[in-house]
mmCIF file of C-alpha atoms in Angstrom:
data_model
loop_
_atom_site.group_PDB
_atom_site.id
_atom_site.type_symbol
_atom_site.label_atom_id
_atom_site.label_comp_id
_atom_site.label_asym_id
_atom_site.label_seq_id
_atom_site.Cartn_x
_atom_site.Cartn_y
_atom_site.Cartn_z
ATOM 1 C CA MET A 1 131.780 114.880 70.110
ATOM 2 C CA LYS A 2 130.635 117.194 72.638
ATOM 3 C CA THR A 3 128.987 115.765 75.770
ATOM 4 C CA PHE A 4 125.587 117.045 76.840
ATOM 5 C CA ALA A 5 127.287 119.020 79.719
ATOM 6 C CA GLU A 6 129.518 120.689 77.466
ATOM 7 C CA SER A 7 126.650 121.272 74.688
ATOM 8 C CA TYR A 8 124.116 122.656 77.177
ATOM 9 C CA ALA A 9 125.639 123.992 80.438
ATOM 10 C CA SER A 10 125.789 127.620 79.086
ATOM 11 C CA PHE A 11 122.333 127.493 77.785
ATOM 12 C CA PHE A 12 121.021 126.272 81.148
ATOM 13 C CA ARG A 13 123.032 129.019 83.136
ATOM 14 C CA SER A 14 121.104 131.568 81.279
ATOM 15 C CA VAL A 15 117.850 129.740 82.106
ATOM 16 C CA PHE A 16 118.526 129.582 85.830
ATOM 17 C CA LEU A 17 119.685 133.185 85.674
ATOM 18 C CA LEU A 18 116.160 134.101 84.296
ATOM 19 C CA ILE A 19 114.387 132.298 87.100
ATOM 20 C CA ASP A 20 116.869 133.138 90.081
ATOM 21 C CA ARG A 21 120.506 134.397 90.532
ATOM 22 C CA ASN A 22 120.852 132.004 93.279
ATOM 23 C CA TRP A 23 120.712 128.826 91.163
ATOM 24 C CA LYS A 24 124.225 127.803 90.222
ATOM 25 C CA LEU A 25 125.742 125.221 87.995
ATOM 26 C CA ASP A 26 127.495 122.546 90.233
ATOM 27 C CA GLN A 27 131.202 122.165 88.786
ATOM 28 C CA ARG A 28 131.651 119.054 90.981
ATOM 29 C CA GLU A 29 129.379 116.985 88.838
ATOM 30 C CA SER A 30 131.083 117.592 85.793
ATOM 31 C CA GLU A 31 134.731 116.973 87.224
ATOM 32 C CA LYS A 32 133.305 113.572 88.276
ATOM 33 C CA CYS A 33 132.823 112.721 84.628
ATOM 34 C CA ASN A 34 129.128 113.067 84.999
ATOM 35 C CA THR A 35 128.710 114.476 81.712
ATOM 36 C CA HIS A 36 125.357 113.195 80.560
ATOM 37 C CA ARG A 37 123.731 115.533 83.190
ATOM 38 C CA ILE A 38 123.729 119.175 84.391
ATOM 39 C CA LYS A 39 123.233 119.679 88.228
ATOM 40 C CA PHE A 40 122.153 123.131 89.675
ATOM 41 C CA ILE A 41 122.185 124.200 93.393
ATOM 42 C CA ASN A 42 120.569 127.086 95.279
ATOM 43 C CA PRO A 43 121.926 127.703 98.772
ATOM 44 C CA GLU A 44 118.217 128.951 99.814
ATOM 45 C CA PHE A 45 117.250 125.029 99.426
ATOM 46 C CA ARG A 46 119.844 123.204 101.088
ATOM 47 C CA HIS A 47 119.959 119.685 100.047
ATOM 48 C CA LEU A 48 117.730 120.350 97.156
ATOM 49 C CA PHE A 49 119.416 120.119 93.568
ATOM 50 C CA ILE A 50 117.893 120.235 89.976
ATOM 51 C CA ILE A 51 119.085 117.863 87.482
ATOM 52 C CA ILE A 52 118.778 118.266 83.800
ATOM 53 C CA GLY A 53 119.470 115.530 81.355
ATOM 54 C CA MET A 54 118.259 114.220 77.769
ATOM 55 C CA GLU A 55 115.757 111.471 77.277
ATOM 56 C CA LYS A 56 114.423 110.414 74.006
ATOM 57 C CA GLY A 57 115.216 113.837 72.483
ATOM 58 C CA ARG A 58 113.709 116.098 75.142
ATOM 59 C CA PHE A 59 115.208 117.786 78.141
ATOM 60 C CA THR A 60 114.149 116.133 81.425
ATOM 61 C CA ILE A 61 114.143 118.504 84.501
ATOM 62 C CA SER A 62 114.044 116.958 87.940
ATOM 63 C CA LEU A 63 113.597 118.404 91.352
ATOM 64 C CA MET A 64 115.446 116.000 93.839
ATOM 65 C CA VAL A 65 116.454 115.698 97.652
ATOM 66 C CA ASP A 66 119.894 114.712 98.391
ATOM 67 C CA ARG A 67 119.563 110.850 99.027
ATOM 68 C CA ARG A 68 122.021 111.217 102.058
ATOM 69 C CA VAL A 69 119.266 113.616 103.780
ATOM 70 C CA SER A 70 116.177 111.475 102.837
ATOM 71 C CA SER A 71 115.824 108.680 100.234
ATOM 72 C CA TYR A 72 111.898 108.772 100.643
ATOM 73 C CA VAL A 73 110.992 112.108 99.260
ATOM 74 C CA GLU A 74 109.601 111.872 95.601
ATOM 75 C CA PRO A 75 111.270 113.765 92.938
ATOM 76 C CA HIS A 76 109.044 116.176 90.700
ATOM 77 C CA SER A 77 110.110 116.243 87.113
ATOM 78 C CA CYS A 78 108.860 117.492 83.858
ATOM 79 C CA SER A 79 110.033 116.844 80.117
ATOM 80 C CA LEU A 80 110.653 119.799 77.574
ATOM 81 C CA SER A 81 111.311 120.169 74.112
ATOM 82 C CA VAL A 82 114.789 121.086 73.107
ATOM 83 C CA LYS A 83 113.391 123.509 70.417
ATOM 84 C CA ARG A 84 112.092 125.936 73.236
ATOM 85 C CA THR A 85 113.711 129.238 73.920
ATOM 86 C CA ALA A 86 115.449 129.704 77.148
ATOM 87 C CA VAL A 87 112.571 132.287 78.346
ATOM 88 C CA SER A 88 110.152 129.551 77.602
ATOM 89 C CA ILE A 89 111.914 126.796 79.545
ATOM 90 C CA ALA A 90 112.599 129.213 82.430
ATOM 91 C CA ASN A 91 108.738 129.817 82.773
ATOM 92 C CA ASP A 92 108.077 126.180 82.703
ATOM 93 C CA ILE A 93 110.570 125.385 85.283
ATOM 94 C CA GLN A 94 109.395 128.346 87.458
ATOM 95 C CA ARG A 95 105.651 127.098 87.068
ATOM 96 C CA LYS A 96 106.226 123.062 87.332
ATOM 97 C CA ILE A 97 109.329 122.501 89.162
ATOM 98 C CA ILE A 98 110.250 125.484 91.545
ATOM 99 C CA PRO A 99 106.523 125.476 93.525
ATOM 100 C CA HIS A 100 107.699 122.231 95.053
ATOM 101 C CA CYS A 101 110.718 123.326 96.735
ATOM 102 C CA GLY A 102 109.242 124.466 99.957
ATOM 103 C CA GLU A 103 107.320 121.148 100.382
ATOM 104 C CA MET A 104 110.413 118.840 99.747
ATOM 105 C CA MET A 105 112.574 120.886 102.155
ATOM 106 C CA GLN A 106 109.773 120.052 104.472
ATOM 107 C CA LEU A 107 109.491 116.496 103.957
ATOM 108 C CA ALA A 108 113.321 116.214 103.929
ATOM 109 C CA SER A 109 113.731 118.120 107.243
ATOM 110 C CA GLU A 110 110.893 115.677 108.874
ATOM 111 C CA HIS A 111 112.719 112.794 107.664
ATOM 112 C CA GLN A 112 116.055 114.071 108.879
ATOM 113 C CA GLU A 113 114.441 114.873 112.191
ATOM 114 C CA TYR A 114 112.991 111.347 112.355
ATOM 115 C CA ALA A 115 116.140 109.668 111.545
ATOM 116 C CA ALA A 116 118.098 111.601 114.287
ATOM 117 C CA GLU A 117 115.748 110.609 116.912
ATOM 118 C CA LYS A 118 115.610 107.038 115.747
ATOM 119 C CA LYS A 119 119.457 107.033 116.121
ATOM 120 C CA GLU A 120 119.448 108.688 119.271
ATOM 121 C CA ASN A 121 116.934 105.930 120.525
ATOM 122 C CA GLU A 122 119.159 103.047 119.000
ATOM 123 C CA ASN A 123 122.264 104.758 120.923
ATOM 124 C CA ILE A 124 120.022 104.779 124.412
ATOM 125 C CA VAL A 125 119.156 101.045 123.878
ATOM 126 C CA LYS A 126 122.777 100.230 123.016
ATOM 127 C CA ASN A 127 123.996 102.189 126.254
ATOM 128 C CA CYS A 128 121.855 100.366 128.360
ATOM 129 C CA LEU A 129 122.105 97.010 126.976
ATOM 130 C CA SER A 130 126.142 96.994 127.233
ATOM 131 C CA ARG A 131 125.710 97.580 130.999
ATOM 132 C CA LEU A 132 124.324 93.962 130.949
ATOM 133 C CA PHE A 133 126.470 92.306 128.519
ATOM 134 C CA PRO A 134 129.202 93.101 125.851
ATOM 135 C CA ILE A 135 128.002 94.286 122.659
ATOM 136 C CA TYR A 136 129.800 94.356 119.315
ATOM 137 C CA ASP A 137 128.636 95.117 115.616
ATOM 138 C CA TYR A 138 126.816 92.381 113.936
ATOM 139 C CA TYR A 139 126.254 91.926 110.261
ATOM 140 C CA ASP A 140 122.705 93.468 109.024
ATOM 141 C CA SER A 141 121.795 94.258 112.790
ATOM 142 C CA MET A 142 121.670 97.069 115.233
ATOM 143 C CA MET A 143 124.434 94.979 117.411
ATOM 144 C CA GLY A 144 125.201 91.666 118.559
ATOM 145 C CA PHE A 145 126.118 90.334 122.091
ATOM 146 C CA LYS A 146 127.525 87.343 123.837
ATOM 147 C CA THR A 147 127.088 86.379 127.293
ATOM 148 C CA LYS A 148 128.059 83.084 129.019
ATOM 149 C CA ASN A 149 127.182 80.482 126.034
ATOM 150 C CA ILE A 150 124.432 82.491 124.553
ATOM 151 C CA ASN A 151 125.052 84.610 121.211
ATOM 152 C CA GLY A 152 122.415 87.066 120.003
ATOM 153 C CA ALA A 153 121.641 89.850 117.644
ATOM 154 C CA ILE A 154 119.071 92.698 117.815
ATOM 155 C CA ARG A 155 117.803 94.367 114.678
ATOM 156 C CA ASN A 156 115.793 97.749 114.899
ATOM 157 C CA ASN A 157 113.153 97.232 112.363
ATOM 158 C CA PHE A 158 111.251 100.002 110.497
ATOM 159 C CA SER A 159 108.121 99.956 112.855
ATOM 160 C CA ASP A 160 110.274 101.079 115.603
ATOM 161 C CA ASN A 161 110.227 97.423 117.082
ATOM 162 C CA TYR A 162 112.990 95.149 117.764
ATOM 163 C CA THR A 163 113.914 91.628 116.621
ATOM 164 C CA LEU A 164 115.796 89.633 119.090
ATOM 165 C CA LYS A 165 117.710 86.579 117.739
ATOM 166 C CA LEU A 166 119.179 84.099 120.375
ATOM 167 C CA GLU A 167 121.508 81.298 119.575
ATOM 168 C CA ASN A 168 123.190 78.402 121.533
ATOM 169 C CA LEU A 169 120.201 78.005 124.157
ATOM 170 C CA THR A 170 120.446 75.150 126.015
ATOM 171 C CA GLN A 171 116.840 73.177 126.469
ATOM 172 C CA GLU A 172 116.548 74.731 130.033
ATOM 173 C CA GLN A 173 117.359 78.102 128.704
ATOM 174 C CA LEU A 174 115.031 78.002 125.902
ATOM 175 C CA ILE A 175 112.023 77.069 128.510
ATOM 176 C CA ARG A 176 112.908 79.892 130.814
ATOM 177 C CA VAL A 177 113.244 82.473 128.002
ATOM 178 C CA SER A 178 109.952 80.938 126.419
ATOM 179 C CA GLY A 179 108.371 81.265 130.096
ATOM 180 C CA PHE A 180 109.309 84.706 130.547
ATOM 181 C CA ILE A 181 108.275 86.011 127.178
ATOM 182 C CA SER A 182 104.718 84.313 127.634
ATOM 183 C CA GLY A 183 104.354 86.051 130.872
ATOM 184 C CA MET A 184 105.099 89.436 129.357
ATOM 185 C CA GLU A 185 102.170 91.620 129.050
ATOM 186 C CA LYS A 186 101.180 93.591 125.872
ATOM 187 C CA ILE A 187 101.790 97.012 125.678
#
């Protein structure tokens, strides 16, 4: 029995040739045994791709951003009958999916810039704190540290604030740290 990719790859090649000659079938997907779907890529829309599959007897066509770039951009999808011609499917993809490419590229690039800025800020914090005490990788945190008898971990939250976890404090150290924190001004 033929797989979805074997059955419809040539049909969708002709569909995407009608839309734009730059859309190409991504052969790597079929080599990885992803035979239940077909993936098209376009060099003009880097990090975007169109996935075609079959669901409930209809073609599902989704425009997606590569999750390595941004996992927050919502995909755009449409469902089309398998009985339609290549020209009508191409027209629907051109009308329902392709117009969202620019907007999705913009959102993906904003998310990528934000992630790069966040990573740079994280490296600055790590560099500053590494001058005060030795730091190391710590599970589910930005970093861990150990100084004298105190162990700690620092986590970077989604709100660009930090969580500081301290362990093995003596009673006197706890009172000093609490006093320091209570004396801090709100920014």
